[in-house]
Amino acid sequence: MTQQPDYQPPLTEATRAVDGAEHGITKKGLSAGSVGLIGAIVIGISCIAPAYTLTAALGPTVSEVGVQVPAIILVGFIPMLLVAFGYRELNRRMPDSGTSFTWATRAFGPWIGWMAGWGLIAATILVLSNLAGIAVDFLFLLISQIAGNPEIADLAANPLINVTVCLLFVAAATWVSYRDMQTTQKLQYWLVGFQVLVLLLFAGAALVEVANGNAFDATAIELSWFNPFAVESFSAFAAGLSLSIFIFWGWDVTLTMNEETKGSEKTPGRAATITVVTIVVLYLLIAVALIAYAGVGTGEFGLGNPDIQDNVFFHLAGPILGPLAVLVSLAVLTSSASSLQSTFVSPARTLLAMGHYGALPEKFAKVSPRFFTPGYATIVSAVVASVFYAVMRFLSEDVLWDTITALGMMICFYYGITAFACVWFFRKVWWRSVRNFFFTLLFPLLGGVILGVLFFTTLIDSMNPDYGSGSDIFGVGLVFVLGMVVLLSGVVIMVWQWWKRPGFFRGETLTRASAED
């Protein structure tokens, strides 16, 4: 196989000297046209990991807002949809695998653009390590269910066994991600299809049990469940909304594949919108079904019971599905494992773009000559995620999970910057049509403001030592400290790159622009 004809090499000092390029968007040698609309949607759903995220988030959300979970899901869906519209408009104008990094650089300049890229990379690296750990837990849980031996599930608590199996999961996901996108698509069709079918079966069976009078704590479905104004306090509303933001995160993977998608200007944006809408419908169905079946009390199977909130699906699967309960554990395992693989797409392609435009060492711009994938960036992502998980797992589980809690800040940080980048990039064309007003100004602006408020609210709340695991450093909450360490680490690395390769920061490889330029 040979490099594609539209490929342009990384913009190094040498190429700039002879090229005299416009310093705009350029191709990176990825496999163009290898992902269709359906494939992009499937990979988007896989990255969100609905089975895993909802079983982890449903219980804590119930503890904050009770039966208003459907309302919180809808409210969390709104900023995601508004930001998705901004992503879509940016992609129509500038399809580039760097997404947040590239678009924020074009709108605000290299410094803000670099930090937007760092926010995406940090968030996805944190999630990669978390997903691998969750996959390990559910693997041993599934084996214990099949074998009828609960002690097998306890093996996941052994740090050495846990880390070893976790690294095997990461290695397998890296191998698939390193190969061409067709391999990723084929795998995800099966994995995503299975978990969605099991979730629909689970929700349907719960509603049937309610209709037959066999529910644990039958709760009549009411329209008030969808009313966000019925939430008792703003703090509960904000906490529930933060959880809701987490369960939608990951849809933007469809945009990072834009250089590999058929119809790169329109298909990724459509895939992102369809992915978000599909997920909200699925979440609402499952939330309503399980609340109707189990209620929000603290009884044995009540969703308000703190003893089952870390894994709601596992505890309710037996009462609802009987002998088929093992399917739910298999679905969650499938969800975390498939998401582990598809989540590699975003950081690898962002690192590729940063290397291509000279914001990171040129090695990151390397594309596999056989598979046309960002091979070096994929391997680096895997190594960093693996080392991070192994160190944190042996050091302290509290530190590991508090780092994951800090993930919410990273999500709001780079999503918010990207939304504002859309508004600013299109500033000269806001008033040219009604469509422009809504999709390049109003919608992304509202989405960015909501995420900005959430970012600073979480930042302030996390200073409380009781936030997260309850750990603190000199009286300051560990979640806040970890969030600041992640962000400030990005600043330090950015300054180092500015000293090592100043061309990008002088605008020599990627310049600021607006929609009219």
Coordinates of C-alpha atoms in Angstrom, one line a residue:
M1 CA 0.0 0.0 0.0
T2 CA 1.2 3.5 -0.7
Q3 CA 0.4 6.9 0.9
Q4 CA -2.7 8.6 -0.4
P5 CA -2.2 11.3 -3.0
D6 CA -3.6 14.1 -0.8
Y7 CA -1.3 13.4 2.1
Q8 CA 0.9 16.2 3.2
P9 CA 3.8 15.6 5.6
P10 CA 4.2 17.2 9.1
L11 CA 4.8 20.9 8.9
T12 CA 8.4 21.0 10.1
E13 CA 10.9 23.9 9.8
A14 CA 12.2 22.4 6.6
T15 CA 8.9 22.0 4.9
R16 CA 7.9 25.5 5.9
A17 CA 11.0 26.9 4.3
V18 CA 10.3 25.5 0.9
D19 CA 6.5 25.3 1.1
G20 CA 5.3 28.7 2.0
A21 CA 2.0 27.2 2.9
E22 CA -1.1 29.1 3.9
H23 CA -0.8 27.6 7.4
G24 CA -4.3 26.2 7.3
I25 CA -5.8 22.7 7.5
T26 CA -3.9 19.9 5.8
K27 CA -4.3 16.1 5.4
K28 CA -2.3 13.7 7.6
G29 CA -2.3 10.5 5.6
L30 CA -5.2 8.8 7.3
S31 CA -7.4 6.3 5.4
A32 CA -10.0 8.6 3.7
G33 CA -13.5 7.3 3.1
S34 CA -13.2 4.2 5.3
V35 CA -16.0 5.0 7.8
G36 CA -19.7 5.4 6.7
L37 CA -22.5 7.1 8.6
I38 CA -23.7 3.9 10.3
G39 CA -20.2 2.9 11.3
A40 CA -19.5 6.4 12.8
I41 CA -22.8 6.2 14.8
V42 CA -21.9 2.7 16.1
I43 CA -18.4 3.8 17.2
G44 CA -19.9 6.9 18.8
I45 CA -22.4 4.7 20.8
S46 CA -19.6 2.4 21.7
C47 CA -17.4 5.2 23.0
I48 CA -20.2 6.4 25.3
A49 CA -20.6 2.8 26.6
P50 CA -24.3 3.1 27.6
A51 CA -24.4 -0.2 29.6
Y52 CA -21.4 0.7 31.7
T53 CA -22.1 4.4 32.2
L54 CA -25.7 4.0 33.2
T55 CA -25.2 1.1 35.6
A56 CA -22.6 3.3 37.4
A57 CA -24.5 6.6 37.2
L58 CA -28.1 5.7 37.7
G59 CA -27.9 5.0 41.5
P60 CA -25.9 8.1 42.4
T61 CA -28.3 10.2 40.3
V62 CA -31.3 8.8 42.1
S63 CA -29.7 9.6 45.4
E64 CA -29.5 13.2 44.3
V65 CA -32.8 13.8 42.5
G66 CA -35.1 10.8 43.2
V67 CA -37.6 10.1 40.5
Q68 CA -36.5 13.2 38.5
V69 CA -33.7 11.2 36.9
P70 CA -35.5 11.4 33.4
A71 CA -35.6 15.1 33.8
I72 CA -31.9 15.3 34.7
I73 CA -31.1 13.1 31.7
L74 CA -33.0 15.5 29.4
V75 CA -31.3 18.5 31.0
G76 CA -27.9 16.9 30.5
F77 CA -28.8 16.1 26.9
I78 CA -29.5 19.8 26.1
P79 CA -25.9 21.2 26.5
M80 CA -24.6 18.1 24.7
L81 CA -26.9 18.7 21.8
L82 CA -26.2 22.4 21.7
V83 CA -22.4 21.7 21.7
A84 CA -22.9 19.0 19.1
F85 CA -24.4 21.6 16.7
G86 CA -21.3 23.8 17.2
Y87 CA -19.1 20.8 16.5
R88 CA -21.1 20.0 13.4
E89 CA -20.6 23.6 12.0
L90 CA -16.9 23.6 12.7
N91 CA -16.5 20.2 11.0
R92 CA -18.5 21.4 7.9
R93 CA -16.0 24.2 7.5
M94 CA -12.8 22.6 8.8
P95 CA -12.9 18.8 8.9
D96 CA -9.7 17.8 10.8
S97 CA -8.8 15.0 13.1
G98 CA -7.5 17.5 15.7
T99 CA -11.1 18.7 16.3
S100 CA -11.0 20.7 19.6
F101 CA -7.2 21.4 19.3
T102 CA -7.4 22.5 15.6
W103 CA -10.6 24.5 15.8
A104 CA -9.7 26.3 19.0
T105 CA -6.3 27.2 17.5
R106 CA -8.0 28.6 14.4
A107 CA -10.4 30.6 16.5
F108 CA -8.4 31.7 19.5
G109 CA -4.7 31.1 18.6
P110 CA -2.1 28.4 19.6
W111 CA -2.1 28.7 23.3
I112 CA -5.9 28.2 23.9
G113 CA -5.9 25.6 21.1
W114 CA -3.1 23.6 22.7
M115 CA -4.9 23.5 26.1
A116 CA -8.2 22.4 24.4
G117 CA -6.3 19.5 22.8
W118 CA -4.7 18.8 26.2
G119 CA -8.2 18.7 27.9
L120 CA -9.4 16.1 25.3
I121 CA -6.3 14.0 25.7
A122 CA -6.3 14.1 29.5
A123 CA -10.0 13.2 29.7
T124 CA -9.7 10.3 27.3
I125 CA -6.5 8.9 28.9
L126 CA -8.2 9.0 32.3
V127 CA -11.3 7.2 30.9
L128 CA -9.1 4.6 29.1
S129 CA -7.6 3.5 32.4
N130 CA -11.0 3.5 34.1
L131 CA -12.6 1.5 31.4
A132 CA -9.9 -1.1 31.5
G133 CA -10.3 -1.4 35.3
I134 CA -14.1 -1.7 35.0
A135 CA -13.7 -4.4 32.3
V136 CA -11.5 -6.4 34.8
D137 CA -14.1 -6.1 37.5
F138 CA -16.9 -7.3 35.3
L139 CA -14.9 -10.1 33.8
F140 CA -14.4 -11.7 37.2
L141 CA -18.0 -10.9 38.2
L142 CA -19.2 -12.7 35.1
I143 CA -17.0 -15.7 35.6
S144 CA -18.2 -16.0 39.2
Q145 CA -21.8 -15.9 38.1
I146 CA -21.3 -18.6 35.5
A147 CA -19.3 -20.8 37.9
G148 CA -21.7 -20.1 40.8
N149 CA -18.7 -19.1 43.0
P150 CA -18.9 -15.6 44.5
E151 CA -15.2 -15.8 45.7
I152 CA -14.0 -15.6 42.0
A153 CA -15.3 -12.0 41.8
D154 CA -13.0 -11.1 44.8
L155 CA -10.0 -11.9 42.7
A156 CA -10.4 -8.5 41.0
A157 CA -9.5 -6.9 44.3
N158 CA -6.1 -8.4 44.2
P159 CA -3.9 -5.5 42.8
L160 CA -1.4 -7.8 41.0
I161 CA -4.2 -9.9 39.3
N162 CA -6.2 -6.7 38.6
V163 CA -3.3 -4.8 36.9
T164 CA -2.1 -7.8 34.9
V165 CA -5.5 -8.5 33.4
C166 CA -6.1 -4.8 32.9
L167 CA -2.9 -4.5 30.9
L168 CA -4.0 -7.5 28.7
F169 CA -7.3 -5.6 28.0
V170 CA -5.4 -2.5 27.0
A171 CA -3.0 -4.5 24.8
A172 CA -5.9 -6.1 23.0
A173 CA -7.7 -2.8 22.5
T174 CA -4.5 -1.2 21.3
W175 CA -3.9 -4.0 18.7
V176 CA -7.4 -3.5 17.2
S177 CA -7.1 0.3 17.3
Y178 CA -3.7 0.2 15.5
R179 CA -5.2 -1.7 12.7
D180 CA -7.4 -0.1 10.0
M181 CA -10.8 1.5 10.8
Q182 CA -12.6 -1.4 9.0
T183 CA -11.4 -3.7 11.8
T184 CA -12.7 -1.4 14.4
Q185 CA -16.1 -1.0 12.7
K186 CA -16.6 -4.8 12.3
L187 CA -15.8 -5.4 15.9
Q188 CA -18.0 -2.6 17.2
Y189 CA -21.1 -3.7 15.1
W190 CA -21.1 -6.9 17.2
L191 CA -20.3 -5.5 20.5
V192 CA -22.6 -2.5 20.3
G193 CA -25.4 -4.5 18.8
F194 CA -25.2 -7.0 21.7
Q195 CA -25.2 -4.5 24.5
V196 CA -28.1 -2.4 23.0
L197 CA -30.2 -5.6 22.5
V198 CA -29.6 -6.7 26.1
L199 CA -30.5 -3.2 27.5
L200 CA -33.7 -3.2 25.5
L201 CA -34.5 -6.7 26.8
F202 CA -33.7 -5.6 30.3
A203 CA -36.0 -2.5 30.2
G204 CA -38.7 -4.4 28.4
A205 CA -38.7 -7.2 31.0
A206 CA -38.8 -4.7 33.8
L207 CA -41.9 -3.0 32.4
V208 CA -43.6 -6.4 31.9
E209 CA -42.9 -7.3 35.5
V210 CA -44.5 -3.9 36.5
A211 CA -47.6 -4.6 34.4
N212 CA -47.9 -8.2 35.8
G213 CA -47.7 -6.9 39.4
N214 CA -44.4 -8.6 40.2
A215 CA -42.3 -5.4 40.6
F216 CA -40.2 -5.0 43.8
D217 CA -41.6 -1.5 44.5
A218 CA -44.0 -0.6 41.7
T219 CA -44.0 3.1 41.1
A220 CA -46.5 4.7 38.8
I221 CA -44.9 6.5 35.8
E222 CA -45.8 10.2 35.8
L223 CA -45.0 13.1 33.6
S224 CA -43.6 14.9 36.6
W225 CA -40.5 12.6 36.4
F226 CA -39.5 14.7 33.3
N227 CA -39.9 18.1 35.0
P228 CA -36.5 19.5 36.0
F229 CA -38.1 22.2 38.1
A230 CA -39.4 19.5 40.5
V231 CA -35.8 18.9 41.8
E232 CA -35.7 20.1 45.4
S233 CA -32.5 22.2 45.4
F234 CA -30.0 23.7 43.0
S235 CA -27.1 21.8 44.5
A236 CA -28.9 18.5 43.9
F237 CA -29.8 19.8 40.4
A238 CA -26.1 20.6 39.6
A239 CA -24.9 17.3 41.1
G240 CA -27.4 15.4 39.0
L241 CA -26.5 17.4 35.9
S242 CA -22.8 16.7 36.3
L243 CA -23.5 13.0 36.4
S244 CA -25.8 13.4 33.4
I245 CA -23.0 15.1 31.5
F246 CA -20.7 12.2 32.2
I247 CA -23.1 9.6 30.8
F248 CA -23.3 11.4 27.4
W249 CA -19.6 12.0 27.0
G250 CA -17.8 10.3 24.1
W251 CA -20.0 11.2 21.1
D252 CA -17.3 13.6 19.8
V253 CA -15.3 10.6 18.7
T254 CA -17.4 10.7 15.5
L255 CA -15.7 14.0 14.7
T256 CA -12.1 12.9 15.3
M257 CA -12.7 10.4 12.6
N258 CA -13.7 13.1 10.1
E259 CA -10.6 12.6 7.8
E260 CA -11.5 8.9 7.5
T261 CA -15.2 9.4 7.0
K262 CA -17.2 9.2 3.7
G263 CA -18.4 12.8 3.2
S264 CA -16.1 14.3 5.8
E265 CA -17.8 17.7 5.8
K266 CA -21.3 16.4 6.7
T267 CA -21.3 12.8 7.8
P268 CA -19.4 13.2 11.1
G269 CA -21.7 16.0 12.3
R270 CA -24.8 14.0 11.4
A271 CA -23.3 11.0 13.2
A272 CA -22.7 13.0 16.3
T273 CA -26.3 14.4 16.4
I274 CA -27.8 11.0 15.7
T275 CA -25.6 9.3 18.3
V276 CA -26.6 11.8 21.1
V277 CA -30.3 11.5 20.2
T278 CA -30.2 7.7 20.2
I279 CA -28.4 7.6 23.5
V280 CA -30.9 9.9 25.2
V281 CA -33.8 7.8 24.1
L282 CA -32.1 4.6 25.3
Y283 CA -31.3 6.2 28.7
L284 CA -34.8 7.5 29.2
L285 CA -36.3 4.1 28.5
I286 CA -34.0 2.3 30.9
A287 CA -34.3 4.9 33.7
V288 CA -38.1 5.0 33.5
A289 CA -38.4 1.2 33.4
L290 CA -36.1 0.6 36.4
I291 CA -37.6 3.4 38.5
A292 CA -41.1 1.9 37.8
Y293 CA -39.9 -1.5 38.8
A294 CA -37.7 -0.8 41.8
G295 CA -38.7 2.7 43.0
V296 CA -36.2 5.1 44.6
G297 CA -36.4 3.9 48.2
T298 CA -33.6 2.3 50.2
G299 CA -35.0 -1.2 50.3
E300 CA -33.1 -4.3 49.1
F301 CA -33.5 -3.5 45.4
G302 CA -34.6 0.1 45.7
L303 CA -32.5 2.5 43.5
G304 CA -31.8 4.6 46.6
N305 CA -30.1 1.7 48.4
P306 CA -26.4 2.8 48.7
D307 CA -25.4 -0.9 48.8
I308 CA -26.4 -1.4 45.1
Q309 CA -25.7 2.0 43.6
D310 CA -22.2 1.2 42.4
N311 CA -23.7 -1.4 40.0
V312 CA -27.5 -1.2 39.7
F313 CA -27.8 -3.5 36.7
F314 CA -26.1 -6.4 38.4
H315 CA -28.3 -6.3 41.5
L316 CA -31.6 -5.9 39.5
A317 CA -30.8 -8.3 36.7
G318 CA -31.6 -11.4 38.8
P319 CA -35.1 -10.3 40.0
I320 CA -36.0 -9.0 36.5
L321 CA -34.4 -11.5 34.1
G322 CA -34.0 -14.6 36.3
P323 CA -31.7 -17.2 34.6
L324 CA -30.9 -14.6 31.8
A325 CA -29.4 -12.2 34.3
V326 CA -25.9 -13.2 33.2
L327 CA -26.6 -11.4 29.9
V328 CA -26.6 -8.1 31.8
S329 CA -23.2 -8.6 33.3
L330 CA -21.9 -9.8 29.9
A331 CA -23.4 -6.6 28.3
V332 CA -21.7 -4.3 30.8
L333 CA -18.4 -6.2 30.2
T334 CA -18.9 -5.9 26.5
S335 CA -19.8 -2.2 26.9
S336 CA -16.6 -1.3 28.9
A337 CA -14.4 -3.5 26.6
S338 CA -15.8 -2.1 23.4
S339 CA -15.6 1.5 24.7
L340 CA -12.0 0.9 25.7
Q341 CA -11.1 0.1 22.1
S342 CA -13.1 2.9 20.5
T343 CA -12.0 5.5 23.0
F344 CA -8.4 5.1 21.6
V345 CA -9.6 6.9 18.4
S346 CA -9.9 10.4 20.0
P347 CA -6.6 10.8 21.8
A348 CA -4.6 9.1 19.0
R349 CA -6.0 11.4 16.3
T350 CA -5.6 14.5 18.5
L351 CA -2.0 13.6 19.2
L352 CA -1.5 13.0 15.5
A353 CA -2.8 16.4 14.6
M354 CA -0.7 18.1 17.3
G355 CA 2.4 16.4 16.0
H356 CA 1.4 17.2 12.4
Y357 CA 1.1 20.9 13.1
G358 CA 4.3 21.0 15.2
A359 CA 2.6 21.4 18.6
L360 CA 4.3 18.1 19.7
P361 CA 7.3 16.1 18.5
E362 CA 7.1 15.0 14.9
K363 CA 6.9 11.3 16.0
F364 CA 3.3 11.8 16.9
A365 CA 2.6 12.7 13.2
K366 CA 3.6 9.2 12.1
V367 CA 0.9 7.2 10.3
S368 CA 1.2 3.5 9.8
P369 CA 2.1 2.9 6.1
R370 CA 0.1 -0.4 6.2
F371 CA -3.0 0.6 8.0
F372 CA -3.1 4.4 7.6
T373 CA -3.8 4.9 11.3
P374 CA -1.9 7.0 13.9
G375 CA 0.2 4.1 15.1
Y376 CA 2.8 5.9 17.3
A377 CA 0.1 8.1 18.9
T378 CA -2.1 5.0 19.6
I379 CA 0.8 3.2 21.3
V380 CA 1.7 6.2 23.4
S381 CA -1.9 6.6 24.5
A382 CA -2.0 3.0 25.6
V383 CA 1.3 3.2 27.5
V384 CA 0.4 6.3 29.4
A385 CA -3.1 4.9 30.3
S386 CA -1.5 1.6 31.4
V387 CA 1.2 3.2 33.5
F388 CA -1.3 5.6 35.1
Y389 CA -3.7 2.9 36.1
A390 CA -1.0 0.5 37.4
V391 CA 0.7 3.2 39.5
M392 CA -2.6 4.5 40.9
R393 CA -4.0 1.0 41.5
F394 CA -1.0 0.1 43.7
L395 CA -0.8 3.5 45.3
S396 CA -4.4 4.1 46.3
E397 CA -7.9 3.3 44.9
D398 CA -9.1 6.5 46.4
V399 CA -6.7 8.5 44.3
L400 CA -7.6 6.5 41.2
W401 CA -11.3 7.0 41.5
D402 CA -11.0 10.7 42.6
T403 CA -9.0 11.2 39.4
I404 CA -11.9 9.8 37.5
T405 CA -14.3 12.1 39.3
A406 CA -12.1 15.0 38.2
L407 CA -12.8 13.8 34.6
G408 CA -16.1 15.9 34.7
M409 CA -14.0 19.1 34.8
M410 CA -11.9 18.0 31.8
I411 CA -15.0 17.3 29.8
C412 CA -16.6 20.7 30.6
F413 CA -13.3 22.3 29.9
Y414 CA -12.6 21.2 26.4
Y415 CA -16.2 20.9 25.3
G416 CA -16.8 24.5 26.5
I417 CA -13.7 25.9 24.7
T418 CA -14.8 24.2 21.5
A419 CA -18.3 25.6 21.8
F420 CA -16.9 29.1 22.2
A421 CA -14.5 28.5 19.4
C422 CA -17.5 27.9 17.1
V423 CA -19.1 31.2 18.2
W424 CA -15.9 33.2 17.6
F425 CA -14.8 31.5 14.4
F426 CA -18.2 32.3 12.8
R427 CA -18.6 35.8 14.2
K428 CA -18.5 37.5 10.8
V429 CA -21.4 35.4 9.5
W430 CA -23.8 35.3 12.5
W431 CA -26.4 37.6 10.8
R432 CA -26.3 36.3 7.3
S433 CA -29.2 33.9 7.8
V434 CA -31.5 32.5 10.5
R435 CA -29.7 29.2 10.3
N436 CA -26.3 30.9 11.0
F437 CA -27.8 32.8 14.0
F438 CA -29.0 29.6 15.7
F439 CA -26.3 27.1 14.8
T440 CA -23.1 29.3 14.9
L441 CA -24.1 31.7 17.6
L442 CA -27.1 30.9 19.9
F443 CA -26.9 27.1 20.3
P444 CA -23.1 26.8 20.8
L445 CA -23.0 29.9 23.0
L446 CA -25.7 28.5 25.3
G447 CA -24.0 25.1 25.4
G448 CA -20.6 26.7 26.2
V449 CA -22.1 28.9 29.0
I450 CA -23.8 25.9 30.6
L451 CA -20.6 23.8 30.5
G452 CA -18.6 26.8 31.8
V453 CA -20.9 27.2 34.8
L454 CA -20.7 23.5 35.5
F455 CA -16.9 23.6 35.3
F456 CA -16.5 26.4 37.8
T457 CA -19.3 24.9 40.0
T458 CA -17.5 21.6 40.1
L459 CA -14.2 23.3 40.7
I460 CA -15.5 25.2 43.8
D461 CA -17.5 22.2 45.2
S462 CA -14.5 19.9 44.8
M463 CA -12.4 22.0 47.2
N464 CA -14.6 20.5 50.0
P465 CA -12.7 17.6 51.5
D466 CA -16.0 15.6 51.6
Y467 CA -16.3 15.7 47.8
G468 CA -15.5 12.4 46.1
S469 CA -13.8 9.8 48.3
G470 CA -13.5 12.2 51.2
S471 CA -9.7 12.4 50.9
D472 CA -7.9 15.8 51.2
I473 CA -4.5 17.4 51.1
F474 CA -3.9 20.1 53.6
G475 CA -7.7 20.5 54.0
V476 CA -8.4 20.8 50.3
G477 CA -10.5 18.2 48.5
L478 CA -8.4 15.6 46.6
V479 CA -10.6 15.9 43.5
F480 CA -9.8 19.6 43.3
V481 CA -6.1 19.0 43.7
L482 CA -6.1 16.3 41.1
G483 CA -8.1 18.4 38.6
M484 CA -5.6 21.2 39.1
V485 CA -2.6 18.9 38.7
V486 CA -4.0 17.6 35.4
L487 CA -4.7 21.1 34.0
L488 CA -1.4 22.6 35.3
S489 CA 0.5 19.7 33.9
G490 CA -0.9 20.6 30.5
V491 CA 0.4 24.2 31.0
V492 CA 3.9 23.0 31.9
I493 CA 4.1 20.7 28.9
M494 CA 2.8 23.5 26.7
V495 CA 5.4 25.9 27.8
W496 CA 8.1 23.2 27.3
Q497 CA 6.8 22.7 23.7
W498 CA 6.8 26.4 23.1
W499 CA 10.5 26.5 24.1
K500 CA 11.4 23.4 22.1
R501 CA 9.3 24.1 18.9
P502 CA 8.2 27.7 18.8
G503 CA 7.0 27.6 15.2
F504 CA 3.5 26.4 16.1
F505 CA 3.1 29.1 18.8
R506 CA 4.1 31.8 16.3
G507 CA 1.4 30.7 14.0
E508 CA 3.8 29.3 11.4
T509 CA 2.0 26.0 11.0
L510 CA -1.7 26.7 11.9
T511 CA -2.9 30.3 11.9
R512 CA -5.9 32.0 13.4
A513 CA -8.8 32.5 11.0
S514 CA -12.5 33.3 10.8
A515 CA -15.4 31.9 8.7
E516 CA -15.0 34.7 6.2
D517 CA -11.3 34.4 5.6

